C-alpha atoms as an extended CHARMM CRD file, in Angstrom:
* protein
*
       233  EXT
         1         1  UNK       CA            227.2730000000      224.2570000000       90.2060000000  PROA      1               0.0000000000
         2         2  UNK       CA            229.1290000000      227.1760000000       91.6710000000  PROA      2               0.0000000000
         3         3  UNK       CA            232.8790000000      226.9130000000       92.1730000000  PROA      3               0.0000000000
         4         4  UNK       CA            232.4140000000      226.2490000000       95.8690000000  PROA      4               0.0000000000
         5         5  UNK       CA            229.7950000000      223.5450000000       95.3030000000  PROA      5               0.0000000000
         6         6  UNK       CA            231.9870000000      221.9250000000       92.6790000000  PROA      6               0.0000000000
         7         7  UNK       CA            234.9750000000      221.8790000000       94.9920000000  PROA      7               0.0000000000
         8         8  UNK       CA            232.9250000000      220.4460000000       97.9100000000  PROA      8               0.0000000000
         9         9  UNK       CA            231.4470000000      217.8100000000       95.5850000000  PROA      9               0.0000000000
        10        10  UNK       CA            234.9080000000      216.7120000000       94.4480000000  PROA      10              0.0000000000
        11        11  UNK       CA            236.1860000000      216.5600000000       98.0470000000  PROA      11              0.0000000000
        12        12  UNK       CA            233.1590000000      214.4840000000       99.1310000000  PROA      12              0.0000000000
        13        13  UNK       CA            233.5770000000      212.0980000000       96.2130000000  PROA      13              0.0000000000
        14        14  UNK       CA            237.3190000000      211.7470000000       96.9450000000  PROA      14              0.0000000000
        15        15  UNK       CA            236.7160000000      211.0090000000      100.6370000000  PROA      15              0.0000000000
        16        16  UNK       CA            234.0690000000      208.3930000000       99.8800000000  PROA      16              0.0000000000
        17        17  UNK       CA            236.2670000000      206.7920000000       97.2130000000  PROA      17              0.0000000000
        18        18  UNK       CA            239.2560000000      206.5240000000       99.5490000000  PROA      18              0.0000000000
        19        19  UNK       CA            237.1540000000      205.1400000000      102.4010000000  PROA      19              0.0000000000
        20        20  UNK       CA            235.7120000000      202.4220000000      100.1150000000  PROA      20              0.0000000000
        21        21  UNK       CA            239.0620000000      201.4320000000       98.6440000000  PROA      21              0.0000000000
        22        22  UNK       CA            240.8840000000      201.4940000000      101.9930000000  PROA      22              0.0000000000
        23        23  UNK       CA            238.1930000000      199.2170000000      103.4190000000  PROA      23              0.0000000000
        24        24  UNK       CA            239.3860000000      196.6640000000      100.8030000000  PROA      24              0.0000000000
        25        25  UNK       CA            243.0040000000      197.4810000000      101.6670000000  PROA      25              0.0000000000
        26        26  UNK       CA            243.6020000000      199.0350000000       98.2890000000  PROA      26              0.0000000000
        27        27  UNK       CA            245.7460000000      202.1600000000       97.6580000000  PROA      27              0.0000000000
        28        28  UNK       CA            243.9360000000      205.5220000000       97.9900000000  PROA      28              0.0000000000
        29        29  UNK       CA            245.2610000000      206.5640000000       94.5750000000  PROA      29              0.0000000000
        30        30  UNK       CA            243.0430000000      203.9360000000       92.9730000000  PROA      30              0.0000000000
        31        31  UNK       CA            240.0810000000      205.4680000000       94.8370000000  PROA      31              0.0000000000
        32        32  UNK       CA            240.8420000000      208.8810000000       93.3590000000  PROA      32              0.0000000000
        33        33  UNK       CA            241.1060000000      207.5030000000       89.8440000000  PROA      33              0.0000000000
        34        34  UNK       CA            237.9990000000      205.3460000000       90.1700000000  PROA      34              0.0000000000
        35        35  UNK       CA            235.8620000000      208.1890000000       91.5200000000  PROA      35              0.0000000000
        36        36  UNK       CA            237.0650000000      210.5490000000       88.8120000000  PROA      36              0.0000000000
        37        37  UNK       CA            236.1230000000      207.9890000000       86.1470000000  PROA      37              0.0000000000
        38        38  UNK       CA            232.6800000000      207.3340000000       87.7120000000  PROA      38              0.0000000000
        39        39  UNK       CA            231.5300000000      210.9270000000       88.1490000000  PROA      39              0.0000000000
        40        40  UNK       CA            233.2110000000      212.1250000000       84.9120000000  PROA      40              0.0000000000
        41        41  UNK       CA            231.4640000000      212.8950000000       81.6130000000  PROA      41              0.0000000000
        42        42  UNK       CA            231.9650000000      209.3670000000       80.1930000000  PROA      42              0.0000000000
        43        43  UNK       CA            230.0580000000      207.4560000000       82.8750000000  PROA      43              0.0000000000
        44        44  UNK       CA            227.5140000000      209.0830000000       85.2190000000  PROA      44              0.0000000000
        45        45  UNK       CA            228.0970000000      212.5200000000       83.6880000000  PROA      45              0.0000000000
        46        46  UNK       CA            227.7910000000      214.2350000000       87.1170000000  PROA      46              0.0000000000
        47        47  UNK       CA            230.6570000000      216.5060000000       86.0970000000  PROA      47              0.0000000000
        48        48  UNK       CA            231.0730000000      217.8210000000       82.5490000000  PROA      48              0.0000000000
        49        49  UNK       CA            234.1280000000      219.2280000000       80.8160000000  PROA      49              0.0000000000
        50        50  UNK       CA            234.4550000000      222.9740000000       81.3990000000  PROA      50              0.0000000000
        51        51  UNK       CA            237.0340000000      225.6900000000       81.8750000000  PROA      51              0.0000000000
        52        52  UNK       CA            236.4930000000      225.6180000000       85.6730000000  PROA      52              0.0000000000
        53        53  UNK       CA            237.1890000000      221.8660000000       85.7630000000  PROA      53              0.0000000000
        54        54  UNK       CA            240.3710000000      222.4240000000       83.7730000000  PROA      54              0.0000000000
        55        55  UNK       CA            241.6350000000      225.1290000000       86.1640000000  PROA      55              0.0000000000
        56        56  UNK       CA            240.7560000000      223.0550000000       89.2280000000  PROA      56              0.0000000000
        57        57  UNK       CA            242.5970000000      220.0780000000       87.7940000000  PROA      57              0.0000000000
        58        58  UNK       CA            245.6710000000      222.2160000000       87.1120000000  PROA      58              0.0000000000
        59        59  UNK       CA            245.6690000000      223.4750000000       90.7010000000  PROA      59              0.0000000000
        60        60  UNK       CA            245.4770000000      219.8340000000       91.9080000000  PROA      60              0.0000000000
        61        61  UNK       CA            248.4480000000      218.7900000000       89.8370000000  PROA      61              0.0000000000
        62        62  UNK       CA            250.4850000000      221.8140000000       90.9730000000  PROA      62              0.0000000000
        63        63  UNK       CA            249.8600000000      221.1510000000       94.6690000000  PROA      63              0.0000000000
        64        64  UNK       CA            250.4460000000      217.4100000000       94.2900000000  PROA      64              0.0000000000
        65        65  UNK       CA            253.8130000000      217.9430000000       92.5870000000  PROA      65              0.0000000000
        66        66  UNK       CA            254.7470000000      220.5500000000       95.2080000000  PROA      66              0.0000000000
        67        67  UNK       CA            254.1470000000      218.0480000000       98.0260000000  PROA      67              0.0000000000
        68        68  UNK       CA            256.2210000000      215.4390000000       96.2380000000  PROA      68              0.0000000000
        69        69  UNK       CA            258.9940000000      218.0130000000       95.6780000000  PROA      69              0.0000000000
        70        70  UNK       CA            259.2090000000      218.6300000000       99.4230000000  PROA      70              0.0000000000
        71        71  UNK       CA            260.6610000000      215.1220000000       99.7580000000  PROA      71              0.0000000000
        72        72  UNK       CA            263.7140000000      215.9050000000       97.5590000000  PROA      72              0.0000000000
        73        73  UNK       CA            266.6340000000      218.2840000000       97.5470000000  PROA      73              0.0000000000
        74        74  UNK       CA            269.7880000000      218.9020000000       95.5170000000  PROA      74              0.0000000000
        75        75  UNK       CA            272.0330000000      217.1250000000       98.0660000000  PROA      75              0.0000000000
        76        76  UNK       CA            269.7560000000      214.0620000000       97.8370000000  PROA      76              0.0000000000
        77        77  UNK       CA            269.8220000000      214.2880000000       94.0630000000  PROA      77              0.0000000000
        78        78  UNK       CA            273.6490000000      214.3450000000       94.1400000000  PROA      78              0.0000000000
        79        79  UNK       CA            273.8010000000      211.2630000000       96.3620000000  PROA      79              0.0000000000
        80        80  UNK       CA            271.5090000000      209.4460000000       93.9020000000  PROA      80              0.0000000000
        81        81  UNK       CA            273.2570000000      210.6990000000       90.8080000000  PROA      81              0.0000000000
        82        82  UNK       CA            274.2580000000      207.1690000000       89.7180000000  PROA      82              0.0000000000
        83        83  UNK       CA            270.6300000000      206.0630000000       89.7550000000  PROA      83              0.0000000000
        84        84  UNK       CA            269.2810000000      209.3550000000       88.3900000000  PROA      84              0.0000000000
        85        85  UNK       CA            271.7210000000      210.1340000000       85.5630000000  PROA      85              0.0000000000
        86        86  UNK       CA            272.7380000000      206.5190000000       84.9500000000  PROA      86              0.0000000000
        87        87  UNK       CA            269.7140000000      204.2520000000       85.2560000000  PROA      87              0.0000000000
        88        88  UNK       CA            267.2050000000      207.0870000000       84.6730000000  PROA      88              0.0000000000
        89        89  UNK       CA            268.9460000000      208.3570000000       81.5070000000  PROA      89              0.0000000000
        90        90  UNK       CA            269.2240000000      204.8020000000       80.1940000000  PROA      90              0.0000000000
        91        91  UNK       CA            265.5520000000      204.0980000000       80.7880000000  PROA      91              0.0000000000
        92        92  UNK       CA            264.2890000000      207.2660000000       79.0670000000  PROA      92              0.0000000000
        93        93  UNK       CA            266.6160000000      206.9410000000       76.0470000000  PROA      93              0.0000000000
        94        94  UNK       CA            266.0370000000      203.2130000000       75.6280000000  PROA      94              0.0000000000
        95        95  UNK       CA            262.2750000000      203.5540000000       75.9210000000  PROA      95              0.0000000000
        96        96  UNK       CA            262.1090000000      206.4630000000       73.4700000000  PROA      96              0.0000000000
        97        97  UNK       CA            264.3710000000      204.7670000000       70.9410000000  PROA      97              0.0000000000
        98        98  UNK       CA            262.5200000000      201.4460000000       71.1280000000  PROA      98              0.0000000000
        99        99  UNK       CA            259.0960000000      203.1330000000       71.0060000000  PROA      99              0.0000000000
       100       100  UNK       CA            260.0770000000      205.2830000000       68.0270000000  PROA      100             0.0000000000
       101       101  UNK       CA            261.3160000000      202.2400000000       66.1150000000  PROA      101             0.0000000000
       102       102  UNK       CA            258.1670000000      200.2930000000       66.8580000000  PROA      102             0.0000000000
       103       103  UNK       CA            255.8910000000      203.1720000000       65.8440000000  PROA      103             0.0000000000
       104       104  UNK       CA            257.8250000000      203.7500000000       62.6010000000  PROA      104             0.0000000000
       105       105  UNK       CA            257.7690000000      199.9850000000       61.9710000000  PROA      105             0.0000000000
       106       106  UNK       CA            253.9750000000      199.9190000000       62.3200000000  PROA      106             0.0000000000
       107       107  UNK       CA            253.7490000000      202.8350000000       59.9020000000  PROA      107             0.0000000000
       108       108  UNK       CA            255.9640000000      200.9850000000       57.3860000000  PROA      108             0.0000000000
       109       109  UNK       CA            253.8680000000      197.7670000000       57.7060000000  PROA      109             0.0000000000
       110       110  UNK       CA            250.4620000000      199.4190000000       57.6980000000  PROA      110             0.0000000000
       111       111  UNK       CA            250.8530000000      202.8240000000       55.9940000000  PROA      111             0.0000000000
       112       112  UNK       CA            247.1550000000      203.0660000000       55.1780000000  PROA      112             0.0000000000
       113       113  UNK       CA            246.1690000000      202.7730000000       58.8680000000  PROA      113             0.0000000000
       114       114  UNK       CA            249.0900000000      204.5140000000       60.5990000000  PROA      114             0.0000000000
       115       115  UNK       CA            250.3450000000      207.7630000000       59.0860000000  PROA      115             0.0000000000
       116       116  UNK       CA            252.1260000000      209.2750000000       62.0300000000  PROA      116             0.0000000000
       117       117  UNK       CA            255.2640000000      211.2820000000       61.0080000000  PROA      117             0.0000000000
       118       118  UNK       CA            258.6600000000      210.7290000000       62.5600000000  PROA      118             0.0000000000
       119       119  UNK       CA            258.1700000000      213.9190000000       64.5710000000  PROA      119             0.0000000000
       120       120  UNK       CA            254.9110000000      212.4940000000       65.9460000000  PROA      120             0.0000000000
       121       121  UNK       CA            256.6500000000      209.1960000000       66.6530000000  PROA      121             0.0000000000
       122       122  UNK       CA            259.3640000000      211.0080000000       68.7180000000  PROA      122             0.0000000000
       123       123  UNK       CA            256.7110000000      213.0010000000       70.6360000000  PROA      123             0.0000000000
       124       124  UNK       CA            254.6690000000      209.8530000000       71.3570000000  PROA      124             0.0000000000
       125       125  UNK       CA            257.7590000000      207.9100000000       72.4690000000  PROA      125             0.0000000000
       126       126  UNK       CA            258.5320000000      210.7480000000       74.9130000000  PROA      126             0.0000000000
       127       127  UNK       CA            255.0800000000      210.2680000000       76.4380000000  PROA      127             0.0000000000
       128       128  UNK       CA            255.5550000000      206.4850000000       76.6930000000  PROA      128             0.0000000000
       129       129  UNK       CA            258.9330000000      206.9610000000       78.4250000000  PROA      129             0.0000000000
       130       130  UNK       CA            257.3260000000      208.8810000000       81.3290000000  PROA      130             0.0000000000
       131       131  UNK       CA            255.7840000000      207.3750000000       84.4590000000  PROA      131             0.0000000000
       132       132  UNK       CA            253.5040000000      208.9960000000       87.0650000000  PROA      132             0.0000000000
       133       133  UNK       CA            255.8170000000      210.0870000000       89.8710000000  PROA      133             0.0000000000
       134       134  UNK       CA            252.7710000000      211.0370000000       91.9750000000  PROA      134             0.0000000000
       135       135  UNK       CA            251.2140000000      207.5410000000       91.8220000000  PROA      135             0.0000000000
       136       136  UNK       CA            254.4350000000      205.5050000000       92.1470000000  PROA      136             0.0000000000
       137       137  UNK       CA            255.8880000000      207.6110000000       95.0590000000  PROA      137             0.0000000000
       138       138  UNK       CA            252.5760000000      207.4590000000       96.9360000000  PROA      138             0.0000000000
       139       139  UNK       CA            252.3050000000      203.6830000000       96.5530000000  PROA      139             0.0000000000
       140       140  UNK       CA            255.9270000000      203.1120000000       97.6050000000  PROA      140             0.0000000000
       141       141  UNK       CA            255.5880000000      205.4370000000      100.5990000000  PROA      141             0.0000000000
       142       142  UNK       CA            252.5170000000      203.5630000000      101.7900000000  PROA      142             0.0000000000
       143       143  UNK       CA            254.4930000000      200.3000000000      101.5590000000  PROA      143             0.0000000000
       144       144  UNK       CA            257.5960000000      201.8370000000      103.2710000000  PROA      144             0.0000000000
       145       145  UNK       CA            259.7010000000      200.9410000000      100.2480000000  PROA      145             0.0000000000
       146       146  UNK       CA            261.3010000000      204.3380000000       99.4870000000  PROA      146             0.0000000000
       147       147  UNK       CA            264.4640000000      203.5740000000      101.4920000000  PROA      147             0.0000000000
       148       148  UNK       CA            265.0190000000      200.0570000000      100.0690000000  PROA      148             0.0000000000
       149       149  UNK       CA            267.6550000000      199.5230000000       97.3980000000  PROA      149             0.0000000000
       150       150  UNK       CA            265.1540000000      198.9060000000       94.6260000000  PROA      150             0.0000000000
       151       151  UNK       CA            263.0880000000      201.8610000000       95.9320000000  PROA      151             0.0000000000
       152       152  UNK       CA            266.1100000000      204.1340000000       95.4620000000  PROA      152             0.0000000000
       153       153  UNK       CA            266.5930000000      202.8310000000       91.9220000000  PROA      153             0.0000000000
       154       154  UNK       CA            262.9550000000      203.4360000000       91.1090000000  PROA      154             0.0000000000
       155       155  UNK       CA            263.1820000000      206.9170000000       92.5920000000  PROA      155             0.0000000000
       156       156  UNK       CA            266.3070000000      207.6220000000       90.5540000000  PROA      156             0.0000000000
       157       157  UNK       CA            264.4460000000      206.7580000000       87.3610000000  PROA      157             0.0000000000
       158       158  UNK       CA            261.4130000000      208.8660000000       88.3920000000  PROA      158             0.0000000000
       159       159  UNK       CA            263.5980000000      211.8630000000       89.2520000000  PROA      159             0.0000000000
       160       160  UNK       CA            265.2890000000      211.7830000000       85.8750000000  PROA      160             0.0000000000
       161       161  UNK       CA            261.9230000000      211.4820000000       84.1990000000  PROA      161             0.0000000000
       162       162  UNK       CA            260.7740000000      214.5800000000       86.0560000000  PROA      162             0.0000000000
       163       163  UNK       CA            263.8640000000      216.4280000000       84.8810000000  PROA      163             0.0000000000
       164       164  UNK       CA            263.4140000000      215.1490000000       81.3130000000  PROA      164             0.0000000000
       165       165  UNK       CA            259.8940000000      216.5650000000       81.1990000000  PROA      165             0.0000000000
       166       166  UNK       CA            261.3200000000      220.0820000000       80.9050000000  PROA      166             0.0000000000
       167       167  UNK       CA            263.3460000000      219.5420000000       77.7000000000  PROA      167             0.0000000000
       168       168  UNK       CA            260.5790000000      217.3590000000       76.2680000000  PROA      168             0.0000000000
       169       169  UNK       CA            257.9740000000      220.0880000000       76.7840000000  PROA      169             0.0000000000
       170       170  UNK       CA            260.2770000000      222.4830000000       74.9480000000  PROA      170             0.0000000000
       171       171  UNK       CA            261.2350000000      219.9740000000       72.2490000000  PROA      171             0.0000000000
       172       172  UNK       CA            257.7430000000      218.7940000000       71.2360000000  PROA      172             0.0000000000
       173       173  UNK       CA            256.5010000000      222.1810000000       69.9500000000  PROA      173             0.0000000000
       174       174  UNK       CA            259.7330000000      222.5980000000       68.0160000000  PROA      174             0.0000000000
       175       175  UNK       CA            259.0830000000      219.3580000000       66.1840000000  PROA      175             0.0000000000
       176       176  UNK       CA            255.9660000000      220.9260000000       64.6520000000  PROA      176             0.0000000000
       177       177  UNK       CA            258.0700000000      223.4730000000       62.7080000000  PROA      177             0.0000000000
       178       178  UNK       CA            258.5430000000      223.2960000000       58.9550000000  PROA      178             0.0000000000
       179       179  UNK       CA            261.3830000000      221.1110000000       57.6580000000  PROA      179             0.0000000000
       180       180  UNK       CA            263.3780000000      224.2030000000       56.5700000000  PROA      180             0.0000000000
       181       181  UNK       CA            263.1930000000      225.7310000000       60.0380000000  PROA      181             0.0000000000
       182       182  UNK       CA            263.4230000000      222.5000000000       62.0500000000  PROA      182             0.0000000000
       183       183  UNK       CA            267.1500000000      222.6910000000       62.7050000000  PROA      183             0.0000000000
       184       184  UNK       CA            267.0060000000      226.2170000000       64.1550000000  PROA      184             0.0000000000
       185       185  UNK       CA            263.8830000000      225.4210000000       66.1170000000  PROA      185             0.0000000000
       186       186  UNK       CA            265.5010000000      222.3310000000       67.6780000000  PROA      186             0.0000000000
       187       187  UNK       CA            268.6030000000      224.3290000000       68.5560000000  PROA      187             0.0000000000
       188       188  UNK       CA            266.5130000000      227.0970000000       70.1070000000  PROA      188             0.0000000000
       189       189  UNK       CA            264.5030000000      224.4940000000       72.0260000000  PROA      189             0.0000000000
       190       190  UNK       CA            267.6770000000      222.9380000000       73.3640000000  PROA      190             0.0000000000
       191       191  UNK       CA            268.9680000000      226.2850000000       74.5780000000  PROA      191             0.0000000000
       192       192  UNK       CA            265.6620000000      227.0080000000       76.2970000000  PROA      192             0.0000000000
       193       193  UNK       CA            265.7090000000      223.5550000000       77.9580000000  PROA      193             0.0000000000
       194       194  UNK       CA            269.2600000000      224.0820000000       79.3070000000  PROA      194             0.0000000000
       195       195  UNK       CA            268.3100000000      227.5520000000       80.5820000000  PROA      195             0.0000000000
       196       196  UNK       CA            265.1860000000      226.2490000000       82.3160000000  PROA      196             0.0000000000
       197       197  UNK       CA            266.9370000000      223.3460000000       84.0330000000  PROA      197             0.0000000000
       198       198  UNK       CA            269.8070000000      225.6080000000       85.1290000000  PROA      198             0.0000000000
       199       199  UNK       CA            267.2450000000      228.0200000000       86.6240000000  PROA      199             0.0000000000
       200       200  UNK       CA            265.4180000000      225.2670000000       88.4060000000  PROA      200             0.0000000000
       201       201  UNK       CA            268.4850000000      223.5510000000       89.9050000000  PROA      201             0.0000000000
       202       202  UNK       CA            270.6100000000      226.6100000000       90.7770000000  PROA      202             0.0000000000
       203       203  UNK       CA            268.7460000000      229.8510000000       90.6060000000  PROA      203             0.0000000000
       204       204  UNK       CA            265.7970000000      228.5510000000       92.5550000000  PROA      204             0.0000000000
       205       205  UNK       CA            267.9980000000      227.4960000000       95.4820000000  PROA      205             0.0000000000
       206       206  UNK       CA            269.8930000000      230.7910000000       95.6870000000  PROA      206             0.0000000000
       207       207  UNK       CA            266.7500000000      232.9430000000       95.4450000000  PROA      207             0.0000000000
       208       208  UNK       CA            264.2110000000      230.8660000000       97.4090000000  PROA      208             0.0000000000
       209       209  UNK       CA            266.2920000000      230.0290000000      100.4850000000  PROA      209             0.0000000000
       210       210  UNK       CA            267.0910000000      233.6430000000      101.5230000000  PROA      210             0.0000000000
       211       211  UNK       CA            263.5270000000      234.6830000000      100.7670000000  PROA      211             0.0000000000
       212       212  UNK       CA            262.0110000000      231.8760000000      102.8600000000  PROA      212             0.0000000000
       213       213  UNK       CA            264.3360000000      232.6330000000      105.7680000000  PROA      213             0.0000000000
       214       214  UNK       CA            263.3340000000      236.2950000000      105.5620000000  PROA      214             0.0000000000
       215       215  UNK       CA            259.6210000000      235.3660000000      105.7080000000  PROA      215             0.0000000000
       216       216  UNK       CA            260.2040000000      232.8670000000      108.5330000000  PROA      216             0.0000000000
       217       217  UNK       CA            261.9030000000      235.5660000000      110.6840000000  PROA      217             0.0000000000
       218       218  UNK       CA            258.6130000000      237.4350000000      110.7540000000  PROA      218             0.0000000000
       219       219  UNK       CA            257.2980000000      234.5010000000      112.8920000000  PROA      219             0.0000000000
       220       220  UNK       CA            253.8450000000      234.5400000000      111.2780000000  PROA      220             0.0000000000
       221       221  UNK       CA            252.3510000000      231.2440000000      110.2290000000  PROA      221             0.0000000000
       222       222  UNK       CA            249.7470000000      233.0030000000      108.0920000000  PROA      222             0.0000000000
       223       223  UNK       CA            252.4250000000      234.9550000000      106.2540000000  PROA      223             0.0000000000
       224       224  UNK       CA            254.5190000000      231.8450000000      105.7090000000  PROA      224             0.0000000000
       225       225  UNK       CA            251.4830000000      229.8660000000      104.3420000000  PROA      225             0.0000000000
       226       226  UNK       CA            250.5060000000      232.7330000000      102.0080000000  PROA      226             0.0000000000
       227       227  UNK       CA            254.1130000000      232.9350000000      100.7980000000  PROA      227             0.0000000000
       228       228  UNK       CA            254.2220000000      229.1580000000      100.0780000000  PROA      228             0.0000000000
       229       229  UNK       CA            250.9280000000      229.3710000000       98.1130000000  PROA      229             0.0000000000
       230       230  UNK       CA            252.3040000000      232.3170000000       96.1320000000  PROA      230             0.0000000000
       231       231  UNK       CA            255.5650000000      230.5330000000       95.2330000000  PROA      231             0.0000000000
       232       232  UNK       CA            253.8010000000      227.2660000000       94.4150000000  PROA      232             0.0000000000
       233       233  UNK       CA            251.2870000000      228.8390000000       92.0560000000  PROA      233             0.0000000000
């Protein structure tokens, strides 16, 4: 298939999947997941793994996270700081600690079957501590639960998880370093994580707002759309 044919095929499959699942009053997200599993390489094999598929999937994730990000702002984050930095921090740390202990316990009980190092256990526990913001937010929005008290708590946890992804992505490669260099690698990873989060939370606001206002003053919807696509990608 050409890139255009591949994109049209995916869109058609997604539309049909959502129509079928909505007819049974099921969330559209389940339709997307089911269709992807059916047409993927492990079932019907209508779509095989390739570099084009990988790039298309990355674009999809970028645009999906951008749309979710439009719902939040720094002022909203500050009003939810008790949920975000309290409940969210507790959930991530508790899940990572408990998962690491369980994984290391399995390795101690069955060393011949489970040989994951402590670095691998920490990396795997970081994965287990994360949830899918895209899926959960979409489901809660459809049920009009985002503004409820428990909805705010769930959103607080999800927001902290999204913030925690940045240091985790920096930390995991550092864990692969040699034992002699591990301390310096972890320190360097921590500094990079702090710099990235600072850039996202402060620098982005100060740079993006004036630029977007400048583009908006040109009163061109095409220019504004092109600018949004450029910033997002």
